[in-house]
Amino acid sequence: MKQVRYIMLGGFLGAGKTTTIARLAQQFIQKGHIVGVVTNDQAQDLVDTNNLRSQGLTVEEVPGACFCCKFDELIDKTKTLDAATRPDILLAEPVGSCTDLVATVIQPLRDLYQDRFSIAPYAVLFKPSHGLRILKNESSGFSPKAAYIFRKQLEEADLIVINRKDELETEKLAELQELLAAQFPTTPHLAISAKTGEGFQELTEFLNQEGRFGQRILEIDYDIYAAGEAELGWLNSSVRATFQHPTDIDAFILELVRRLHHQLVEVGAEIAHLKVIAMEDGGSFAVANVVSSDDLPKVSLAAQQQWQECDIVVNARVAIDPEILEKMVQETLQTLAQQQDTTIDWRQTQSFRPGRPTPTHRYDSAVNS
């Protein structure tokens, strides 16, 4: 069995992992590689999985808990991909509220499956909208326990990747780089734009390196970690939408995100990530999202089409009671549908707070050092 290059890309909710993985996958494919993707979520029916599949990628999903708690299922999904396409590169996207992945995923892979996987350096995407405030010890909209997870993600990284460079002013980027250099002096950082592709040549070169990577075992308090995750209300909801008349689908899902964003801001509920995907039976799709309460909703992937029927999936990760979040999403979508002569057929909804992480494996020291 040939070795598969395992590339896991971490980062907080809304950091841009899915867009980055999609662009990396296309770059590797253009160079002749066969690429498989494994996504991960606390719930079923993940926007990211549908998004990546809609772009023609072969994707498996590990739902119900993070990779560290479902390590055996992660291995099973890699076997499924191997049977289907025999990839030589595997891109893995962990849950955005998860940390301690070096000790619970990378080290077990390196130890137990060293003949099967070649482990790439572990890069973690930095989310500027919340990250700058967290690094400056300002109010980020989250409790210190959630900010603890954000910092721990950076602490275990081999490379900190500042995403959304295209949206950052020069002075703001310089401030971020200075803060990262001061607080994580032994970790290199790189600024990229997953949207435009700027910096991806350097990112790919880093990920292709061999050496002493994936070795940063955290000292971590699982009580704080669990409390930080439990702060977030988690919602995944899917519906079938039938429009009375051909409807601009980009405008429809953007309006849905705008209304939800407005309501969440009004009640003081900080948004970690809110995203909506619409999928038409013919394979077209559109995505709208917002990554913090201070940001503006946008269409991140446009269909530029008018549809009469489609599936819509809503994923929301917000610092709010999940029951309130579920009611808000259902009422907002129903009201929008009524105003636009749209019939909504509810398919599935899950809302909850993540439970305490219980890793399958956890290594106290790095193997093969």
Short mmCIF file of C-alpha atoms in Angstrom, two decimals:
data_model
loop_
_atom_site.label_atom_id
_atom_site.label_comp_id
_atom_site.label_asym_id
_atom_site.label_seq_id
_atom_site.Cartn_x
_atom_site.Cartn_y
_atom_site.Cartn_z
CA MET A 1 0.00 0.00 0.00
CA LYS A 2 1.41 3.37 -1.00
CA GLN A 3 1.82 6.13 1.58
CA VAL A 4 -0.77 8.88 1.53
CA ARG A 5 0.26 12.44 2.33
CA TYR A 6 -1.94 13.51 5.25
CA ILE A 7 -2.46 17.28 5.36
CA MET A 8 -4.66 18.53 8.20
CA LEU A 9 -5.57 22.22 8.22
CA GLY A 10 -6.78 23.57 11.56
CA GLY A 11 -8.25 26.88 12.61
CA PHE A 12 -11.16 28.45 14.45
CA LEU A 13 -14.73 28.48 13.19
CA GLY A 14 -15.00 30.85 10.22
CA ALA A 15 -11.25 31.01 9.59
CA GLY A 16 -11.70 29.88 5.98
CA LYS A 17 -10.59 26.25 6.17
CA THR A 18 -13.05 24.98 3.57
CA THR A 19 -12.13 27.62 0.98
CA THR A 20 -8.44 27.02 1.63
CA ILE A 21 -8.80 23.25 1.31
CA ALA A 22 -10.77 23.62 -1.93
CA ARG A 23 -8.05 25.80 -3.46
CA LEU A 24 -5.26 23.51 -2.22
CA ALA A 25 -7.09 20.50 -3.65
CA GLN A 26 -7.39 22.11 -7.08
CA GLN A 27 -3.71 23.07 -7.05
CA PHE A 28 -2.67 19.51 -6.21
CA ILE A 29 -5.01 18.10 -8.86
CA GLN A 30 -3.55 20.42 -11.49
CA LYS A 31 -0.13 18.97 -10.63
CA GLY A 32 -1.39 15.46 -11.31
CA HIS A 33 -2.20 14.32 -7.78
CA ILE A 34 -5.27 12.37 -6.75
CA VAL A 35 -6.87 14.15 -3.81
CA GLY A 36 -9.35 12.99 -1.18
CA VAL A 37 -10.95 15.15 1.51
CA VAL A 38 -12.29 14.31 4.98
CA THR A 39 -14.47 16.88 6.72
CA ASN A 40 -15.51 16.84 10.37
CA ASP A 41 -18.38 18.26 12.39
CA GLN A 42 -20.20 17.91 15.69
CA ALA A 43 -23.46 17.34 13.77
CA GLN A 44 -24.78 15.81 10.56
CA ASP A 45 -25.52 17.61 7.27
CA LEU A 46 -22.49 19.86 6.98
CA VAL A 47 -22.38 22.82 4.58
CA ASP A 48 -18.64 22.30 4.08
CA THR A 49 -19.07 18.72 2.85
CA ASN A 50 -21.78 19.70 0.36
CA ASN A 51 -19.73 22.71 -0.74
CA LEU A 52 -16.62 20.65 -1.50
CA ARG A 53 -18.57 17.87 -3.22
CA SER A 54 -20.29 20.47 -5.38
CA GLN A 55 -16.83 21.51 -6.58
CA GLY A 56 -16.18 17.98 -7.86
CA LEU A 57 -14.03 16.75 -4.97
CA THR A 58 -14.26 13.28 -3.44
CA VAL A 59 -15.27 13.87 0.18
CA GLU A 60 -15.99 11.71 3.21
CA GLU A 61 -17.37 13.12 6.46
CA VAL A 62 -16.80 12.24 10.12
CA PRO A 63 -19.89 13.60 11.93
CA GLY A 64 -20.98 13.60 15.56
CA ALA A 65 -17.71 14.62 17.25
CA CYS A 66 -14.21 15.84 16.44
CA PHE A 67 -11.48 13.73 14.79
CA CYS A 68 -9.81 13.18 18.15
CA CYS A 69 -12.94 11.60 19.62
CA LYS A 70 -13.73 9.64 16.45
CA PHE A 71 -10.21 8.63 15.50
CA ASP A 72 -11.23 5.12 14.41
CA GLU A 73 -13.94 6.54 12.16
CA LEU A 74 -11.39 8.92 10.64
CA ILE A 75 -9.28 5.88 9.76
CA ASP A 76 -12.34 4.12 8.30
CA LYS A 77 -13.13 7.13 6.10
CA THR A 78 -9.57 7.21 4.77
CA LYS A 79 -9.99 3.53 3.86
CA THR A 80 -13.23 4.35 2.03
CA LEU A 81 -11.45 7.06 0.05
CA ASP A 82 -8.58 4.71 -0.69
CA ALA A 83 -10.97 2.08 -2.04
CA ALA A 84 -12.82 4.65 -4.16
CA THR A 85 -10.03 6.73 -5.72
CA ARG A 86 -6.67 5.70 -4.19
CA PRO A 87 -5.67 9.29 -3.37
CA ASP A 88 -2.03 10.20 -2.84
CA ILE A 89 -2.99 13.36 -0.90
CA LEU A 90 -5.58 13.46 1.87
CA LEU A 91 -6.80 16.88 3.05
CA ALA A 92 -8.47 16.84 6.47
CA GLU A 93 -10.62 19.63 7.92
CA PRO A 94 -11.21 19.27 11.70
CA VAL A 95 -13.98 20.90 13.72
CA GLY A 96 -13.28 24.61 14.14
CA SER A 97 -13.77 24.52 17.92
CA CYS A 98 -11.29 21.67 18.36
CA THR A 99 -7.70 21.82 19.59
CA ASP A 100 -5.05 19.42 20.99
CA LEU A 101 -4.97 17.76 17.57
CA VAL A 102 -1.23 17.11 17.56
CA ALA A 103 -1.49 14.88 20.63
CA THR A 104 -4.78 13.21 19.67
CA VAL A 105 -4.64 12.87 15.87
CA ILE A 106 -1.20 13.59 14.38
CA GLN A 107 0.84 11.60 16.90
CA PRO A 108 -1.45 8.52 16.80
CA LEU A 109 -1.32 8.59 12.99
CA ARG A 110 2.46 8.87 13.08
CA ASP A 111 2.76 6.05 15.61
CA LEU A 112 0.06 3.56 14.63
CA TYR A 113 -0.10 4.13 10.88
CA GLN A 114 3.41 5.22 9.98
CA ASP A 115 3.54 2.89 6.97
CA ARG A 116 0.28 4.24 5.60
CA PHE A 117 0.55 8.00 6.11
CA SER A 118 3.21 10.61 5.50
CA ILE A 119 2.34 13.46 7.86
CA ALA A 120 2.63 17.03 6.57
CA PRO A 121 3.43 20.03 8.76
CA TYR A 122 0.39 21.16 10.73
CA ALA A 123 -0.84 24.56 9.56
CA VAL A 124 -3.52 26.49 11.47
CA LEU A 125 -5.55 29.28 9.87
CA PHE A 126 -5.74 32.51 11.84
CA LYS A 127 -9.11 34.29 11.82
CA PRO A 128 -8.46 38.07 11.87
CA SER A 129 -11.98 39.17 12.89
CA HIS A 130 -11.77 37.49 16.30
CA GLY A 131 -8.05 36.83 16.45
CA LEU A 132 -6.86 40.42 16.66
CA ARG A 133 -9.09 41.13 19.64
CA ILE A 134 -8.05 37.89 21.36
CA LEU A 135 -4.34 38.59 20.88
CA LYS A 136 -4.84 42.12 22.27
CA ASN A 137 -6.78 40.72 25.26
CA GLU A 138 -9.82 42.75 24.25
CA SER A 139 -13.42 41.57 24.36
CA SER A 140 -13.92 39.24 21.41
CA GLY A 141 -17.59 38.54 22.01
CA PHE A 142 -16.63 35.12 23.44
CA SER A 143 -15.76 34.19 27.00
CA PRO A 144 -12.09 33.74 28.01
CA LYS A 145 -12.71 29.98 27.87
CA ALA A 146 -13.56 30.09 24.16
CA ALA A 147 -10.61 32.42 23.56
CA TYR A 148 -8.48 29.78 25.32
CA ILE A 149 -9.31 27.30 22.52
CA PHE A 150 -8.33 29.88 19.90
CA ARG A 151 -4.93 30.43 21.53
CA LYS A 152 -4.28 26.72 22.00
CA GLN A 153 -4.94 26.13 18.30
CA LEU A 154 -2.17 28.60 17.46
CA GLU A 155 0.15 27.19 20.11
CA GLU A 156 0.27 23.71 18.53
CA ALA A 157 0.71 24.93 14.95
CA ASP A 158 3.83 24.40 12.84
CA LEU A 159 2.69 27.36 10.74
CA ILE A 160 0.18 30.11 11.53
CA VAL A 161 -1.62 31.14 8.35
CA ILE A 162 -3.23 34.58 8.42
CA ASN A 163 -6.18 34.28 6.06
CA ARG A 164 -8.21 37.01 4.32
CA LYS A 165 -5.17 39.06 3.42
CA ASP A 166 -7.19 40.67 0.64
CA GLU A 167 -9.57 42.13 3.27
CA LEU A 168 -6.89 43.46 5.65
CA GLU A 169 -5.48 46.96 5.57
CA THR A 170 -1.68 47.10 5.46
CA GLU A 171 -1.48 48.57 8.96
CA LYS A 172 -3.82 45.94 10.39
CA LEU A 173 -1.83 43.10 8.82
CA ALA A 174 1.40 44.53 10.20
CA GLU A 175 -0.16 44.74 13.69
CA LEU A 176 -1.26 41.10 13.47
CA GLN A 177 2.19 39.98 12.37
CA GLU A 178 3.84 41.87 15.24
CA LEU A 179 1.46 40.35 17.79
CA LEU A 180 2.00 36.83 16.47
CA ALA A 181 5.77 37.28 16.44
CA ALA A 182 5.69 38.48 20.06
CA GLN A 183 3.27 35.84 21.41
CA PHE A 184 4.35 32.84 19.28
CA PRO A 185 8.02 33.67 18.60
CA THR A 186 9.06 30.16 17.53
CA THR A 187 6.21 29.66 15.04
CA PRO A 188 6.49 31.03 11.48
CA HIS A 189 3.50 32.83 10.04
CA LEU A 190 2.30 33.44 6.50
CA ALA A 191 -0.38 35.76 5.11
CA ILE A 192 -2.64 34.38 2.38
CA SER A 193 -5.97 34.95 0.69
CA ALA A 194 -7.98 31.78 0.15
CA LYS A 195 -10.28 33.86 -2.03
CA THR A 196 -7.64 35.16 -4.49
CA GLY A 197 -4.94 32.52 -4.08
CA GLU A 198 -2.28 34.97 -2.90
CA GLY A 199 0.34 33.21 -0.79
CA PHE A 200 -0.66 29.69 -1.84
CA GLN A 201 2.64 28.94 -3.53
CA GLU A 202 4.42 29.56 -0.23
CA LEU A 203 1.77 27.60 1.70
CA THR A 204 2.12 24.60 -0.61
CA GLU A 205 5.91 24.70 -0.35
CA PHE A 206 5.67 24.67 3.45
CA LEU A 207 3.22 21.77 3.48
CA ASN A 208 5.51 19.77 1.20
CA GLN A 209 8.36 19.90 3.72
CA GLU A 210 9.63 16.89 5.64
CA GLY A 211 11.15 17.05 9.12
CA ARG A 212 10.33 17.57 12.77
CA PHE A 213 6.75 18.75 12.38
CA GLY A 214 3.59 17.86 14.28
CA GLN A 215 5.57 17.68 17.52
CA ARG A 216 4.00 20.47 19.62
CA ILE A 217 2.23 18.59 22.42
CA LEU A 218 0.06 21.01 24.39
CA GLU A 219 -0.26 21.48 28.09
CA ILE A 220 -4.03 21.85 28.14
CA ASP A 221 -6.80 22.04 30.71
CA TYR A 222 -9.68 19.93 29.38
CA ASP A 223 -12.13 21.52 31.84
CA ILE A 224 -11.52 24.95 30.29
CA TYR A 225 -11.48 23.45 26.80
CA ALA A 226 -14.82 21.68 27.33
CA ALA A 227 -16.42 24.79 28.83
CA GLY A 228 -15.23 26.90 25.91
CA GLU A 229 -16.77 24.52 23.38
CA ALA A 230 -20.00 24.27 25.36
CA GLU A 231 -20.40 28.04 25.18
CA LEU A 232 -21.39 27.70 21.52
CA GLY A 233 -24.84 26.82 20.33
CA TRP A 234 -24.54 24.46 17.36
CA LEU A 235 -27.23 24.17 14.68
CA ASN A 236 -27.47 22.26 11.41
CA SER A 237 -30.76 22.46 9.55
CA SER A 238 -31.81 21.34 6.06
CA VAL A 239 -34.93 22.18 4.04
CA ARG A 240 -36.34 21.78 0.56
CA ALA A 241 -37.38 25.14 -0.91
CA THR A 242 -39.87 25.46 -3.78
CA PHE A 243 -40.27 28.95 -5.23
CA GLN A 244 -43.48 30.17 -6.84
CA HIS A 245 -41.47 32.01 -9.47
CA PRO A 246 -37.83 31.77 -10.66
CA THR A 247 -35.82 33.34 -7.83
CA ASP A 248 -32.33 34.82 -7.61
CA ILE A 249 -30.88 32.21 -5.28
CA ASP A 250 -27.82 34.28 -4.33
CA ALA A 251 -30.08 37.11 -3.17
CA PHE A 252 -32.37 34.70 -1.29
CA ILE A 253 -29.69 33.05 0.84
CA LEU A 254 -27.88 36.36 1.40
CA GLU A 255 -31.10 37.87 2.73
CA LEU A 256 -31.52 34.88 5.04
CA VAL A 257 -28.01 35.36 6.46
CA ARG A 258 -28.55 39.13 6.77
CA ARG A 259 -31.74 38.69 8.78
CA LEU A 260 -30.20 36.10 11.09
CA HIS A 261 -27.09 38.25 11.54
CA HIS A 262 -29.24 41.25 12.48
CA GLN A 263 -31.25 39.29 15.05
CA LEU A 264 -28.18 37.71 16.64
CA VAL A 265 -26.44 41.08 16.94
CA GLU A 266 -29.57 42.56 18.52
CA VAL A 267 -29.58 39.95 21.31
CA GLY A 268 -25.80 40.19 21.81
CA ALA A 269 -25.02 36.66 20.59
CA GLU A 270 -21.51 36.52 19.10
CA ILE A 271 -21.32 34.67 15.79
CA ALA A 272 -18.47 32.24 15.30
CA HIS A 273 -19.70 31.25 11.85
CA LEU A 274 -23.06 31.31 10.11
CA LYS A 275 -23.24 29.80 6.63
CA VAL A 276 -25.93 28.75 4.19
CA ILE A 277 -25.59 26.64 1.04
CA ALA A 278 -28.26 26.23 -1.63
CA MET A 279 -27.94 23.24 -3.96
CA GLU A 280 -29.89 22.83 -7.18
CA ASP A 281 -30.64 19.34 -8.51
CA GLY A 282 -28.54 19.97 -11.60
CA GLY A 283 -25.40 20.40 -9.47
CA SER A 284 -25.20 24.19 -9.20
CA PHE A 285 -24.77 25.73 -5.76
CA ALA A 286 -24.45 29.01 -3.90
CA VAL A 287 -23.00 29.87 -0.48
CA ALA A 288 -23.58 32.89 1.78
CA ASN A 289 -21.95 33.39 5.16
CA VAL A 290 -20.81 35.72 7.92
CA VAL A 291 -17.88 34.93 10.24
CA SER A 292 -18.42 37.30 13.17
CA SER A 293 -20.98 39.71 14.55
CA ASP A 294 -18.87 42.67 13.41
CA ASP A 295 -18.58 41.48 9.80
CA LEU A 296 -21.10 41.91 7.01
CA PRO A 297 -22.83 38.92 5.41
CA LYS A 298 -21.72 38.12 1.89
CA VAL A 299 -22.16 35.64 -0.93
CA SER A 300 -18.90 33.71 -0.85
CA LEU A 301 -19.76 31.49 -3.84
CA ALA A 302 -22.35 32.78 -6.29
CA ALA A 303 -24.58 30.66 -8.55
CA GLN A 304 -25.73 33.71 -10.55
CA GLN A 305 -28.90 31.84 -11.47
CA GLN A 306 -32.64 31.91 -10.87
CA TRP A 307 -34.05 28.69 -9.44
CA GLN A 308 -37.50 27.31 -8.71
CA GLU A 309 -36.46 24.49 -6.39
CA CYS A 310 -33.42 23.61 -4.29
CA ASP A 311 -32.08 22.18 -1.05
CA ILE A 312 -30.91 24.66 1.57
CA VAL A 313 -28.59 23.78 4.48
CA VAL A 314 -27.99 26.19 7.38
CA ASN A 315 -25.01 25.76 9.72
CA ALA A 316 -24.78 28.16 12.68
CA ARG A 317 -22.15 28.29 15.45
CA VAL A 318 -23.14 31.07 17.83
CA ALA A 319 -22.63 31.92 21.51
CA ILE A 320 -26.30 31.46 22.38
CA ASP A 321 -28.63 28.82 23.78
CA PRO A 322 -29.13 26.30 20.96
CA GLU A 323 -32.90 26.13 21.54
CA ILE A 324 -33.15 29.88 21.01
CA LEU A 325 -30.93 29.59 17.94
CA GLU A 326 -33.10 26.83 16.46
CA LYS A 327 -36.29 28.82 16.99
CA MET A 328 -34.69 31.93 15.47
CA VAL A 329 -33.53 30.10 12.35
CA GLN A 330 -36.86 28.37 11.81
CA GLU A 331 -38.93 31.53 12.27
CA THR A 332 -36.63 33.66 10.11
CA LEU A 333 -36.57 31.16 7.25
CA GLN A 334 -40.34 30.65 7.44
CA THR A 335 -41.00 34.41 7.39
CA LEU A 336 -38.67 34.96 4.44
CA ALA A 337 -40.29 32.07 2.58
CA GLN A 338 -43.79 33.47 3.12
CA GLN A 339 -42.73 36.92 1.93
CA GLN A 340 -41.25 35.46 -1.25
CA ASP A 341 -44.03 32.95 -2.07
CA THR A 342 -41.80 30.01 -1.20
CA THR A 343 -42.80 26.63 0.21
CA ILE A 344 -40.45 25.18 2.84
CA ASP A 345 -40.29 21.45 3.52
CA TRP A 346 -38.29 20.87 6.70
CA ARG A 347 -35.99 17.86 6.40
CA GLN A 348 -33.71 17.72 9.45
CA THR A 349 -32.63 19.99 12.30
CA GLN A 350 -30.05 19.41 15.04
CA SER A 351 -29.27 21.95 17.75
CA PHE A 352 -27.10 21.36 20.82
CA ARG A 353 -24.00 22.34 22.77
CA PRO A 354 -20.90 20.20 22.11
CA GLY A 355 -20.10 17.67 24.80
CA ARG A 356 -16.80 17.23 26.61
CA PRO A 357 -13.99 16.00 24.31
CA THR A 358 -12.94 12.41 25.09
CA PRO A 359 -10.07 11.54 22.72
CA THR A 360 -9.58 7.96 21.55
CA HIS A 361 -5.82 8.43 21.97
CA ARG A 362 -3.73 11.14 23.59
CA TYR A 363 0.06 11.11 23.47
CA ASP A 364 2.01 12.88 26.21
CA SER A 365 5.16 13.09 24.08
CA ALA A 366 6.03 13.05 20.41
CA VAL A 367 6.92 9.75 18.75
CA ASN A 368 9.73 9.35 16.20
CA SER A 369 11.31 12.55 17.50
#
